Coordinates of C-alpha atoms and ligand atoms in Angstrom, one line a residue:
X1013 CA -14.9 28.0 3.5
X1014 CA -17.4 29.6 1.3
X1015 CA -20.5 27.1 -0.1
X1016 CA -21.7 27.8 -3.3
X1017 CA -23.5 24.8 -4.5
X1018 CA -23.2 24.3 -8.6
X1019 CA -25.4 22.1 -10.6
X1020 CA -23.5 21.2 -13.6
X1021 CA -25.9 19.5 -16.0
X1022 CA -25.6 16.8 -18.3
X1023 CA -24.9 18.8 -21.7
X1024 CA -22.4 20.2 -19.6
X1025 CA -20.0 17.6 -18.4
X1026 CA -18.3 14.6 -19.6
X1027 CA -19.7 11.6 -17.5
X1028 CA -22.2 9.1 -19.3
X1029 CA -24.1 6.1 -18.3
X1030 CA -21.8 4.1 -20.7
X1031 CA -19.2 4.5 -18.7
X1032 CA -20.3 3.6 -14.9
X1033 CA -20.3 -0.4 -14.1
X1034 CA -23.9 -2.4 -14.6
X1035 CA -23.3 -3.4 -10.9
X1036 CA -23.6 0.2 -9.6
X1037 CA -25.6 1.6 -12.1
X1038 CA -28.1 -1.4 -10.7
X1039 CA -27.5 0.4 -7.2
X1040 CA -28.2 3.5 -8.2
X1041 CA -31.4 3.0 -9.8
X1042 CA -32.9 0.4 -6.8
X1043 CA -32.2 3.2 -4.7
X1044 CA -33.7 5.4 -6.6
X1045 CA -36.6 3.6 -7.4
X1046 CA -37.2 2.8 -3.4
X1047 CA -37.3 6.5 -3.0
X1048 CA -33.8 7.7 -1.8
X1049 CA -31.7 9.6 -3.1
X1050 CA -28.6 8.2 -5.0
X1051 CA -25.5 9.1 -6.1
X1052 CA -22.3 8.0 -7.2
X1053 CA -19.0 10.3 -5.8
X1054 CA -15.4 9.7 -5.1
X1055 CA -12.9 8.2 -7.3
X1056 CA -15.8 7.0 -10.2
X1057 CA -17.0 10.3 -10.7
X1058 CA -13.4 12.3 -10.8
X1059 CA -12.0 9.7 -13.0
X1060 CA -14.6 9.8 -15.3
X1061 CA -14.0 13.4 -15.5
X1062 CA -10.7 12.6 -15.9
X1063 CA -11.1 10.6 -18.8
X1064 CA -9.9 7.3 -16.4
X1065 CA -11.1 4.5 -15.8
X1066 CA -11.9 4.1 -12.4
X1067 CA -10.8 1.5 -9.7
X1068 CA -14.1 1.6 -8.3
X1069 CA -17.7 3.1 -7.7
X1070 CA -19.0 4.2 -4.7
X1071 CA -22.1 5.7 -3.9
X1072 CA -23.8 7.9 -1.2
X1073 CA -27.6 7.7 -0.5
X1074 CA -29.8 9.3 2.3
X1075 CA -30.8 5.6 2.8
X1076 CA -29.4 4.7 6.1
X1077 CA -27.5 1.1 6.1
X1078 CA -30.2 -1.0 7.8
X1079 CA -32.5 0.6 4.5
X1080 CA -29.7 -0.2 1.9
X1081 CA -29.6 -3.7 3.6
X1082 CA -33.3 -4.3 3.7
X1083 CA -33.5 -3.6 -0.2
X1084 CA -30.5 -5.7 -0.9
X1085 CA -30.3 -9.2 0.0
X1086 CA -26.5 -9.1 -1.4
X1087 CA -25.6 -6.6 1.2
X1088 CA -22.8 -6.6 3.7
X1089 CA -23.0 -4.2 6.8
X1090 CA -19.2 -3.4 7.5
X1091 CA -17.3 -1.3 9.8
X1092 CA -17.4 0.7 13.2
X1093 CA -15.9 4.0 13.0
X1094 CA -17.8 4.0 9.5
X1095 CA -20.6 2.0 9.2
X1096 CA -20.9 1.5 5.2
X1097 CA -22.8 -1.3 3.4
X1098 CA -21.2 -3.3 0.9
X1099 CA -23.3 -4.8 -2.1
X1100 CA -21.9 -7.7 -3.8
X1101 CA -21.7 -9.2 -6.8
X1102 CA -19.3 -11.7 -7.2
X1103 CA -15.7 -9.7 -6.5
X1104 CA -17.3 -6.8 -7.9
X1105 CA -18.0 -4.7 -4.6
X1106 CA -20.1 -1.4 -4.4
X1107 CA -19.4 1.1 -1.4
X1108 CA -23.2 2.2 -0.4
X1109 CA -22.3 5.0 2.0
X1110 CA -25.3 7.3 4.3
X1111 CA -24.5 11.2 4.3
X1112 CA -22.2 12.0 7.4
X1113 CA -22.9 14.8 9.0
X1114 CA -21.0 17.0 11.0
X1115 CA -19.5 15.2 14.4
X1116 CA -19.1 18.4 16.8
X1117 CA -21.8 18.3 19.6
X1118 CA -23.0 15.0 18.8
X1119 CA -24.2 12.3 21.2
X1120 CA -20.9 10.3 22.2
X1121 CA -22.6 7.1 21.0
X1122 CA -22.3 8.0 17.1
X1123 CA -19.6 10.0 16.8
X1124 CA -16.6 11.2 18.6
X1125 CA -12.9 12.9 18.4
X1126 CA -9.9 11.4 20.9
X1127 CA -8.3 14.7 22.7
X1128 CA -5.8 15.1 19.7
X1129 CA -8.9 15.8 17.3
X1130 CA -8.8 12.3 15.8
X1131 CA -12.5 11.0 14.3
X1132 CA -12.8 7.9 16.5
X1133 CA -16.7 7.1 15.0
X1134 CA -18.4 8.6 12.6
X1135 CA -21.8 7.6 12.1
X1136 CA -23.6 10.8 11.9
X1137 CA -26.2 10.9 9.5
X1138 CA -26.1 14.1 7.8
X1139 CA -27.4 16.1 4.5
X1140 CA -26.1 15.8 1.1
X1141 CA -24.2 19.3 1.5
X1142 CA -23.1 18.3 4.8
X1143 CA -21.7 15.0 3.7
X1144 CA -19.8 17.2 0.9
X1145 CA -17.8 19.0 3.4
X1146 CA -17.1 15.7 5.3
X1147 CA -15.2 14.3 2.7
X1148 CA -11.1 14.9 1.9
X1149 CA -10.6 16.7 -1.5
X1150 CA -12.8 18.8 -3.4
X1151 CA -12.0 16.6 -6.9
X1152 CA -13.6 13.6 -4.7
X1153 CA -17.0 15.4 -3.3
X1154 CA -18.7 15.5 -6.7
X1155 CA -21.6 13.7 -6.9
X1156 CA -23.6 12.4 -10.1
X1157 CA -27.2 12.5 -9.7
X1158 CA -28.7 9.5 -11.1
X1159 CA -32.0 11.0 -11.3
X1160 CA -31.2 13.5 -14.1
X1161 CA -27.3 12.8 -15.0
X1162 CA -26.4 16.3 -13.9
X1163 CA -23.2 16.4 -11.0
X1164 CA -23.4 18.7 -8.0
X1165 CA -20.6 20.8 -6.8
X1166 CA -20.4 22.0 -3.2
X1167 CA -16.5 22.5 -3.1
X1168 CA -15.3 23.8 -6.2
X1169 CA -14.4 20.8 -7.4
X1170 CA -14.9 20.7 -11.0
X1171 CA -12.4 23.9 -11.6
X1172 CA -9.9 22.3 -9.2
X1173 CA -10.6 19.0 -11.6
X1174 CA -10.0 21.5 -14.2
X1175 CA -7.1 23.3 -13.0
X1176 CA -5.2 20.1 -11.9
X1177 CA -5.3 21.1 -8.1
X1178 CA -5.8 18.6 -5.2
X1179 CA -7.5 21.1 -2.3
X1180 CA -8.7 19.7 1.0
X1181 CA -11.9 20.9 2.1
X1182 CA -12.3 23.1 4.8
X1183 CA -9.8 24.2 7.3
X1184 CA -6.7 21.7 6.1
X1185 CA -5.0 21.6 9.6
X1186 CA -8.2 20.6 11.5
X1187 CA -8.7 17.8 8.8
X1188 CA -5.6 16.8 8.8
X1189 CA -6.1 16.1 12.5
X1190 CA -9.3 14.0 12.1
X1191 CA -7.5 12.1 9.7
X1192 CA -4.1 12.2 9.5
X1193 CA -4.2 9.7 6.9
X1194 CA -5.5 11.9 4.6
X1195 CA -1.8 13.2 4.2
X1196 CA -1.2 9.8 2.7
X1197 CA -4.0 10.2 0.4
X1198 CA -2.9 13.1 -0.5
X1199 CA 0.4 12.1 -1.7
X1200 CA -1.5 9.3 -3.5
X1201 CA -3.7 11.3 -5.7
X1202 CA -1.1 13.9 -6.2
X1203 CA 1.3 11.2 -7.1
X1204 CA -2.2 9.0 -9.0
X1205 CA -3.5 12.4 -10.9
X1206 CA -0.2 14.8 -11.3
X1207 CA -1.9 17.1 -9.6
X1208 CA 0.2 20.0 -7.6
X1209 CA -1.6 21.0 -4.1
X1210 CA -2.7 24.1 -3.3
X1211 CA -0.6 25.8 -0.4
X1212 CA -1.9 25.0 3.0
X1213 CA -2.7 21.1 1.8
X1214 CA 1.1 21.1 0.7
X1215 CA 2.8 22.6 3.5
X1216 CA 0.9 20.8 6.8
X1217 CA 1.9 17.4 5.7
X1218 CA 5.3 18.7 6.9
X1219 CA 3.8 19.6 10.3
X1220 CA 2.0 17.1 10.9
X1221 CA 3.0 14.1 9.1
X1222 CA 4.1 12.8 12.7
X1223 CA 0.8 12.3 13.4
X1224 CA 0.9 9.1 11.2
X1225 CA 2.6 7.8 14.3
X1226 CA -1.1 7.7 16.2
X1227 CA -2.5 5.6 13.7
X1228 CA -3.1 2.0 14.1
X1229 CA -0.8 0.0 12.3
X1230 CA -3.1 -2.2 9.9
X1231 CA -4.8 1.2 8.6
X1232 CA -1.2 2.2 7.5
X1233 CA -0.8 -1.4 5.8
X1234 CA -3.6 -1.0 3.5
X1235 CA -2.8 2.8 2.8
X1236 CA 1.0 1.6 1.9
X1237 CA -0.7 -1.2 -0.3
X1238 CA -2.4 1.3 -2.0
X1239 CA 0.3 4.0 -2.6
X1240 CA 2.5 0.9 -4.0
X1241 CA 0.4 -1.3 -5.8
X1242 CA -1.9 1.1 -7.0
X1243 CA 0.3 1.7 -10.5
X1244 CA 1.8 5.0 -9.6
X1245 CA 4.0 3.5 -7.1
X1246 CA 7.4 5.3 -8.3
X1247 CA 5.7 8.6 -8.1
X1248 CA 3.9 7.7 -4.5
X1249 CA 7.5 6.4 -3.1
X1250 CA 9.5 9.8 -4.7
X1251 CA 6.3 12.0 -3.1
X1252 CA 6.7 10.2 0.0
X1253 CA 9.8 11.3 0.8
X1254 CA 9.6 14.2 -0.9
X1255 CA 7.3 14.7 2.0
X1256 CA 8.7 12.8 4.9
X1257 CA 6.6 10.5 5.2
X1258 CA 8.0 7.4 4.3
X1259 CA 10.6 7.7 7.1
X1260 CA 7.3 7.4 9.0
X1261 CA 6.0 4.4 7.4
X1262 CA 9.3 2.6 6.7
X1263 CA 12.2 4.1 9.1
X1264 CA 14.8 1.4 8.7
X1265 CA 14.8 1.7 4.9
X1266 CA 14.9 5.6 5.2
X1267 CA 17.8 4.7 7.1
X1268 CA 19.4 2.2 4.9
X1269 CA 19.0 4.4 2.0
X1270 CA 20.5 7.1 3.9
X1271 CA 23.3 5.0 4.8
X1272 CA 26.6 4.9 2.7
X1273 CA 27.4 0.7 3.4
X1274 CA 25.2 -0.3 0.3
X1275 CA 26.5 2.5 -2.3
X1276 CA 22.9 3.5 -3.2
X1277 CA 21.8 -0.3 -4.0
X1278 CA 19.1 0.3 -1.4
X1279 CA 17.3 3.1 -3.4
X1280 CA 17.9 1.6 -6.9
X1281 CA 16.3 -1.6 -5.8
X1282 CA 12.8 0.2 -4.7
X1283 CA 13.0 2.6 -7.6
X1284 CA 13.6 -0.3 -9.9
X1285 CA 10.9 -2.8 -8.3
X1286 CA 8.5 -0.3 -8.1
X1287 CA 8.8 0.9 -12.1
X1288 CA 8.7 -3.3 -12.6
X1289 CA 5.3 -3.5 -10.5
X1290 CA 3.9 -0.2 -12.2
X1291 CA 4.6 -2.1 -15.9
X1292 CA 3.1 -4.7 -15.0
X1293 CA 0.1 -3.0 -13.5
X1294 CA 0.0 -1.0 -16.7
X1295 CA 0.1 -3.7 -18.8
X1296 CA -3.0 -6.0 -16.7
X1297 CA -0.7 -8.7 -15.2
X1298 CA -1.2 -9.4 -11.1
X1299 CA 1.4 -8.0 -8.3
X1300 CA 1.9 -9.8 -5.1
X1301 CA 2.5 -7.1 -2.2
X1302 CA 4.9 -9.3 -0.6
X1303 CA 7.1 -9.1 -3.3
X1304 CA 7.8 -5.3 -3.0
X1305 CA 7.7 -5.6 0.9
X1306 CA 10.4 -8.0 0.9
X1307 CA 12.2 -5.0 -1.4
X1308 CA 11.7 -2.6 1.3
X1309 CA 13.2 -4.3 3.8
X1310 CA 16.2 -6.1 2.1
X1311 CA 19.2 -4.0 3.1
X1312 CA 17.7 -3.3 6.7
X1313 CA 17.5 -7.1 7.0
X1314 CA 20.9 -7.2 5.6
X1315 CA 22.4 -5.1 8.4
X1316 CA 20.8 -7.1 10.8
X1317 CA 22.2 -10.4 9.4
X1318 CA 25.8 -8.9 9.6
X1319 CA 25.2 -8.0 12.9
X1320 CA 24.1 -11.5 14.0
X1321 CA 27.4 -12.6 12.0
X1322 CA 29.4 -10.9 13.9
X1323 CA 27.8 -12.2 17.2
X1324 CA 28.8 -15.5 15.8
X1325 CA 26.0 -16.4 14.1
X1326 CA 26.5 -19.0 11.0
X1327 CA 25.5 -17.7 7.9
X1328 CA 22.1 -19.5 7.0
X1329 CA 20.8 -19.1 10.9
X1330 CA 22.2 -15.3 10.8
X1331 CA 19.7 -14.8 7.4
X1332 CA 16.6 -16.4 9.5
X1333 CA 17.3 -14.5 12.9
X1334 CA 17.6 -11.3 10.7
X1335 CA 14.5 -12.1 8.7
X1336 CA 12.4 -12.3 11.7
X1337 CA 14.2 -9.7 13.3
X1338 CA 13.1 -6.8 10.6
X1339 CA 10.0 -7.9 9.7
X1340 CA 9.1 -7.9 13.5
X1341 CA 10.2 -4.1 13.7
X1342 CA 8.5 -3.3 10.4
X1343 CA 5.4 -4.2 12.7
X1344 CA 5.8 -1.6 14.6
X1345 CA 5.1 0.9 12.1
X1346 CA 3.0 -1.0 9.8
X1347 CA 2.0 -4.5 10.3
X1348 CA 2.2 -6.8 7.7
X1349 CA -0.1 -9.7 7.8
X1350 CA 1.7 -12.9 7.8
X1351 CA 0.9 -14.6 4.2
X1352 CA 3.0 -11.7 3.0
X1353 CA 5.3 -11.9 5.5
X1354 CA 6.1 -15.8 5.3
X1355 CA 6.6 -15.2 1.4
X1356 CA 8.7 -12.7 2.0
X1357 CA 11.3 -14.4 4.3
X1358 CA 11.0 -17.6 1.5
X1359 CA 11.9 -14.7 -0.8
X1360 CA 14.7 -14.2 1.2
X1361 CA 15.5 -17.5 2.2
X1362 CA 16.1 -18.7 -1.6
X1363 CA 18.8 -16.3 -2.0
X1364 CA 21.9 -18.3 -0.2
X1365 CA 20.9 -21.0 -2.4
X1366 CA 19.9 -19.1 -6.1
X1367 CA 23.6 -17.6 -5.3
X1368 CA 25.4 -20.6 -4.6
X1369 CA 23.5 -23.8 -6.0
X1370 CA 24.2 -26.7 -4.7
X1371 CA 24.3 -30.1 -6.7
X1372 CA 21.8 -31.5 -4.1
X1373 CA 19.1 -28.8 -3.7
X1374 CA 19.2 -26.4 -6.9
X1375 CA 16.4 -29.1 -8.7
X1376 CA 14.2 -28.9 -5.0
X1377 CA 14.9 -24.8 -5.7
X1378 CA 13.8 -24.9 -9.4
X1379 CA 10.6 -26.8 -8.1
X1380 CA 9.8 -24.5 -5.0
X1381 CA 6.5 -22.8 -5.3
X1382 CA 8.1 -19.4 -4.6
X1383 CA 10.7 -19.8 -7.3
X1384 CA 9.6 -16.9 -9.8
X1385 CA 9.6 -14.8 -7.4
X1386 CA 12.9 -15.5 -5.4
X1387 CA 14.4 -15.9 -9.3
X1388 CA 12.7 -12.4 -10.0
X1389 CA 14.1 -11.1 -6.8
X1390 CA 17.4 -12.3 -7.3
X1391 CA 17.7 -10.6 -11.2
X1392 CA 16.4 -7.4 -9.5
X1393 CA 19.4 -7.6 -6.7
X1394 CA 21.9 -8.2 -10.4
X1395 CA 20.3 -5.2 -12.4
X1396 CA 20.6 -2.8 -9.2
X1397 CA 24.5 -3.7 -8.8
X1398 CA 24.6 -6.2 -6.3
X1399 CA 27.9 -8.1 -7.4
X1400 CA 28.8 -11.8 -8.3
X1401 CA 25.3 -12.7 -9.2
X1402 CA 25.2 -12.3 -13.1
X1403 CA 26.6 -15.9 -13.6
X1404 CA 24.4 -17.3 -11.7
X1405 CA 21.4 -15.5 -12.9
X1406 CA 22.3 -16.4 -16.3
X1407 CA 22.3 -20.1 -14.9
X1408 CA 18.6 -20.0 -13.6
X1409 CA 17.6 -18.1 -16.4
X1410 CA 19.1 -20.5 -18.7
X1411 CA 17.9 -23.5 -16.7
X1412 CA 13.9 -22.7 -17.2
X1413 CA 14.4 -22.9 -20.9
X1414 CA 15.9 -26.7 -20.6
X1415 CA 13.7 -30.5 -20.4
X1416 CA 13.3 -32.4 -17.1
X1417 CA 16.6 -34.0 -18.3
X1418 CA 18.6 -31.0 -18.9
X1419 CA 17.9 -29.7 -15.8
X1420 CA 18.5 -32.6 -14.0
X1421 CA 22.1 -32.8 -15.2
X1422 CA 22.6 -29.0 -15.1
X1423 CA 22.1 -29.7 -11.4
X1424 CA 24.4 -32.6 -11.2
X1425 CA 27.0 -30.8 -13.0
X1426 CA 27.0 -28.1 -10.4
X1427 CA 29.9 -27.9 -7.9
X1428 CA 32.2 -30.0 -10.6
X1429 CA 34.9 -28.1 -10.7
X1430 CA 34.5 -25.1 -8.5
X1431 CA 35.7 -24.4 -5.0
X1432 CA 32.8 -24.9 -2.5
X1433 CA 31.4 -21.5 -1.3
X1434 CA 33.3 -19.9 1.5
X1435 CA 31.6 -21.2 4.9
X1436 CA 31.5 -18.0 7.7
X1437 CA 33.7 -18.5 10.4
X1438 CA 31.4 -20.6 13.1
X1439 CA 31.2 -19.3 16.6
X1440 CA 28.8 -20.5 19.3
X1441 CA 26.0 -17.8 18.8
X1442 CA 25.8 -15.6 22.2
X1443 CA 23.0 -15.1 23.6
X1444 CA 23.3 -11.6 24.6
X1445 CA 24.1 -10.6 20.7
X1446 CA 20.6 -11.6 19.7
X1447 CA 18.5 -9.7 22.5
X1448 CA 17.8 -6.0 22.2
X1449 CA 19.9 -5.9 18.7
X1450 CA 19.9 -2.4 17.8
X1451 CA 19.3 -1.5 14.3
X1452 CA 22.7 -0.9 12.6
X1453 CA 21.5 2.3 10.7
X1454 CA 20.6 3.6 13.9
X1455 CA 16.9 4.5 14.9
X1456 CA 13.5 2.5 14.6
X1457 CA 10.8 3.4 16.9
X1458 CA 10.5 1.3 19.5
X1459 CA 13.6 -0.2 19.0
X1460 CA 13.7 -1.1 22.9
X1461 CA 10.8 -3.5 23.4
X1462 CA 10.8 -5.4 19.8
X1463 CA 13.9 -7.6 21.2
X1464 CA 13.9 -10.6 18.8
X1465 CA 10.7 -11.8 17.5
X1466 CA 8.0 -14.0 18.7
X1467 CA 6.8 -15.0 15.6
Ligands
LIG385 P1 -9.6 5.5 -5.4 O1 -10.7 4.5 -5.1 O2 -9.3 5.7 -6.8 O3 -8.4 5.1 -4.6 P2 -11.3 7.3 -4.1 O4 -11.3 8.8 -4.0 O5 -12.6 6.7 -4.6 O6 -10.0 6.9 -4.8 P3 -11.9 5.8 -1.7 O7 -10.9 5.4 -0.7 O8 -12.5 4.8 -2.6 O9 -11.1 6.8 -2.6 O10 -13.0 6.7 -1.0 C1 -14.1 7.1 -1.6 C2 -14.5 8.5 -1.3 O11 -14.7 8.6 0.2 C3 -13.4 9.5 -1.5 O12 -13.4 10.0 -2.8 C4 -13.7 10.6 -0.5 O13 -14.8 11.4 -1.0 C5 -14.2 9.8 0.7 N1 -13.1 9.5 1.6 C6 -12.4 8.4 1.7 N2 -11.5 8.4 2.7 C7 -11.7 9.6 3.3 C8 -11.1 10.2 4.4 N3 -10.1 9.6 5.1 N4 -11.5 11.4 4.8 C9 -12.5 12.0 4.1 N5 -13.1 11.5 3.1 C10 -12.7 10.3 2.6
LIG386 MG1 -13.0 4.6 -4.7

């Protein structure tokens, strides 16, 4: 690609002091004033641009991380394939990050590509140009000098900024490879910034979105965290599959939505979560991952709890063998560390019993930590046109509003009257249903050797 490095100074651009946080404008200057250079790039810079606020501020030095630790005594050193110091100040983090350099030819102790070009380590120190061209974008290599507020340009970022165009740097298939998860990025910040992508970083994710595939498992949890809780989660979901990617990410829900047993419940009951969690990103108020994880795999757990039914599984034990069974698959593709995934299967396990209350355990329900959300969960499931529930949600809806004595004989009262809820006809479980169960959309990778789950 051809280098043409633009200084655009401070007259001309829209990024002011104002607007960068105390915490890494305090950065910045102790850099600075120990002699480094120091600059903040990424996401603070193009959102400022942008007229955004940004999520965070990052900054690049030529300081290398034993330096940034020696002249902060709040400093974390953290990771291997990129070592990066972390200042912190309270929750507030700042990403302190030494110039890469280029990897080819370099000693195998710093940096290094596995045989399908993926960047194992990359701990070469580098110049400020060459750590331009190491990163993904061009709208993310801008730096802003804190030395004279002017931003320097290596990549043609600032017309792409201006033209609305998300460009990878340098050749897009060989970065790709390095990173395949820059395909998911890419899908964020087209999704994040409405921004189209130009031609080549468009049409390789369909090449080589497979790649994802290589990609250790927790990486892909924290990139799916961020394309759904990040605020643009409709748009990130759409783009995904836009892009076939999410069958990557999440194959039995690609499956389930694909399938015609739920009538298109499956896809209204992301779409509608994920507008929910966008609002209430929008609007300041907290989102819990597991919430929209246990979303995702409703349906597919679904299928799997009709399959166990039909291998003579009781109802209740059919809804905890399938719990475990999908969330154990999901692991496969993306792990899901297990606070979210015990709140999920409560999720879950509070539907049988927000459905059907029962005089003796709706008051232990209405008291269960987990209540909002299995309530919330169970409204969701109404709204997207699962049937039979809207009594019921009324009920629990209704129920909140009432005293501790209210509720108490709102509870009693339950079951007066009305036929007890049909029990599922109760064979000895076999064995031989539970092992191996095949997903019942079809597919799953490694459907072989996740059997039943350990967990
Ligand atoms: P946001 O924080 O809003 O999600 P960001 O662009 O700041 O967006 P970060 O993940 O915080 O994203 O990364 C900071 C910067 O580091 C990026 O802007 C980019 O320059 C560089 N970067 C991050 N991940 C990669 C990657 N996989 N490959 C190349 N460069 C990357
Ligand atoms: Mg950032």
């Amino acid at each position: 690609m051809k280098i043409k490095k633009q200084i655009i100074s401070r007259k001309e651009h829209s990024v002011s002091r104002d607007a960068i946080s105390d915490n890494a404008l305090k950065v910045l200057y102790r850099l600075k004033d120990a002699g480094y250079q120091a600059y903040l790039v990424g996401g603070g810079v193009r959102d400022l641009l942008l007229g955004k606020k940004p999520k965070d501020f990052d900054v690049a030095t030529d300081a290398h991380p034993d330096d940034v630790k020696r002249l902060f005594r709040n400093c974390r050193l953290i990771g291997r394939r990129f070592r990066l110091a972390h200042i912190l100040y309270g929750r507030d983090v700042i990403e302190v990050a030494t110039f890469r350099g280029p990897h080819e030819g370099n000693s195998p102790n710093h940096a290094g590509q596995n045989k399908e070009g993926r960047i194992i380590r990359d701990n070469v120190y580098g110049s400020l140009e060459e750590d331009a061209l190491r990163r993904d974008f061009s709208i993310n290599a801008l730096y802003y000098n804190i030395r004279d507020d002017s931003i320097i340009d290596f990549t043609g970022g600032m017309d792409d900024l201006h033209n609305k165009m998300l460009r990878m740097i340098g050749d897009v298939d060989t970065r790709y490879r390095e990173d395949p998860v820059r395909m998911l990025r890419a899908v964020r910040f087209a999704a994040k910034l409405n921004f189209q992508m130009d031609q080549q970083t468009n049409d390789l994710i369909f090449d080589l979105g497979h790649l994802l595939e290589d990609i250790p498992v927790a990486r892909l949890f924290d990139e799916t965290i961020k394309l759904f809780q990040g605020g643009y989660g409709l748009r990130c979901f759409q783009l995904l599959r836009e892009y076939q990617l999410f069958e990557l990410l999440f194959p039995m829900t690609e499956a389930s939505i694909n399938s015609t047993e739920h009538q298109g419940r499956t896809l209204r009951l992301i779409e509608q979560a994920l507008s929910n969690t966008d609002e209430r990103i929008a609007s300041g108020k907290s989102v819990n991952p597991a919430f929209f994880l246990a979303v995702l795999l409703w349906y597919p757990m679904h299928e799997y709890k009709n399959h166990f039914i039909e291998h003579g599984e009781h109802e209740i034990e059919a809804l905890l063998s399938a719990s475990r069974e999908a969330i154990t698959r999901q692991q496969a593709h993306t792990s899901i560390p297990k606070r979210f995934s015990l709140m999920m299967r409560e999720i879950w396990h509070m539907q049988p019993q927000l459905q059907h209350p029962t005089r003796k355990r709706a008051m232990r329900t209405l008291l269960n930590k987990r209540f909002r959300a299995g309530y919330d969960f169970l409204l969701l499931r109404n709204e997207t046109g699962e049937t039979e529930l809207e009594s019921w949600c009324a009920w629990w809806t209704d129920i909140q509003t009432k005293n501790k004595s209210e509720q108490e004989s709102m509870c009693e009262n339950l079951g007066k009257g009305q036929k007890k809820p049909r029990r599922q006809n109760k064979r000895r479980h076999s064995k031989t249903g539970r092992q191996n169960t095949p997903h019942p959309a079809g597919n799953a990778k490694n459907a072989a050797n996740s059997s039943v789950s350990s967990e």
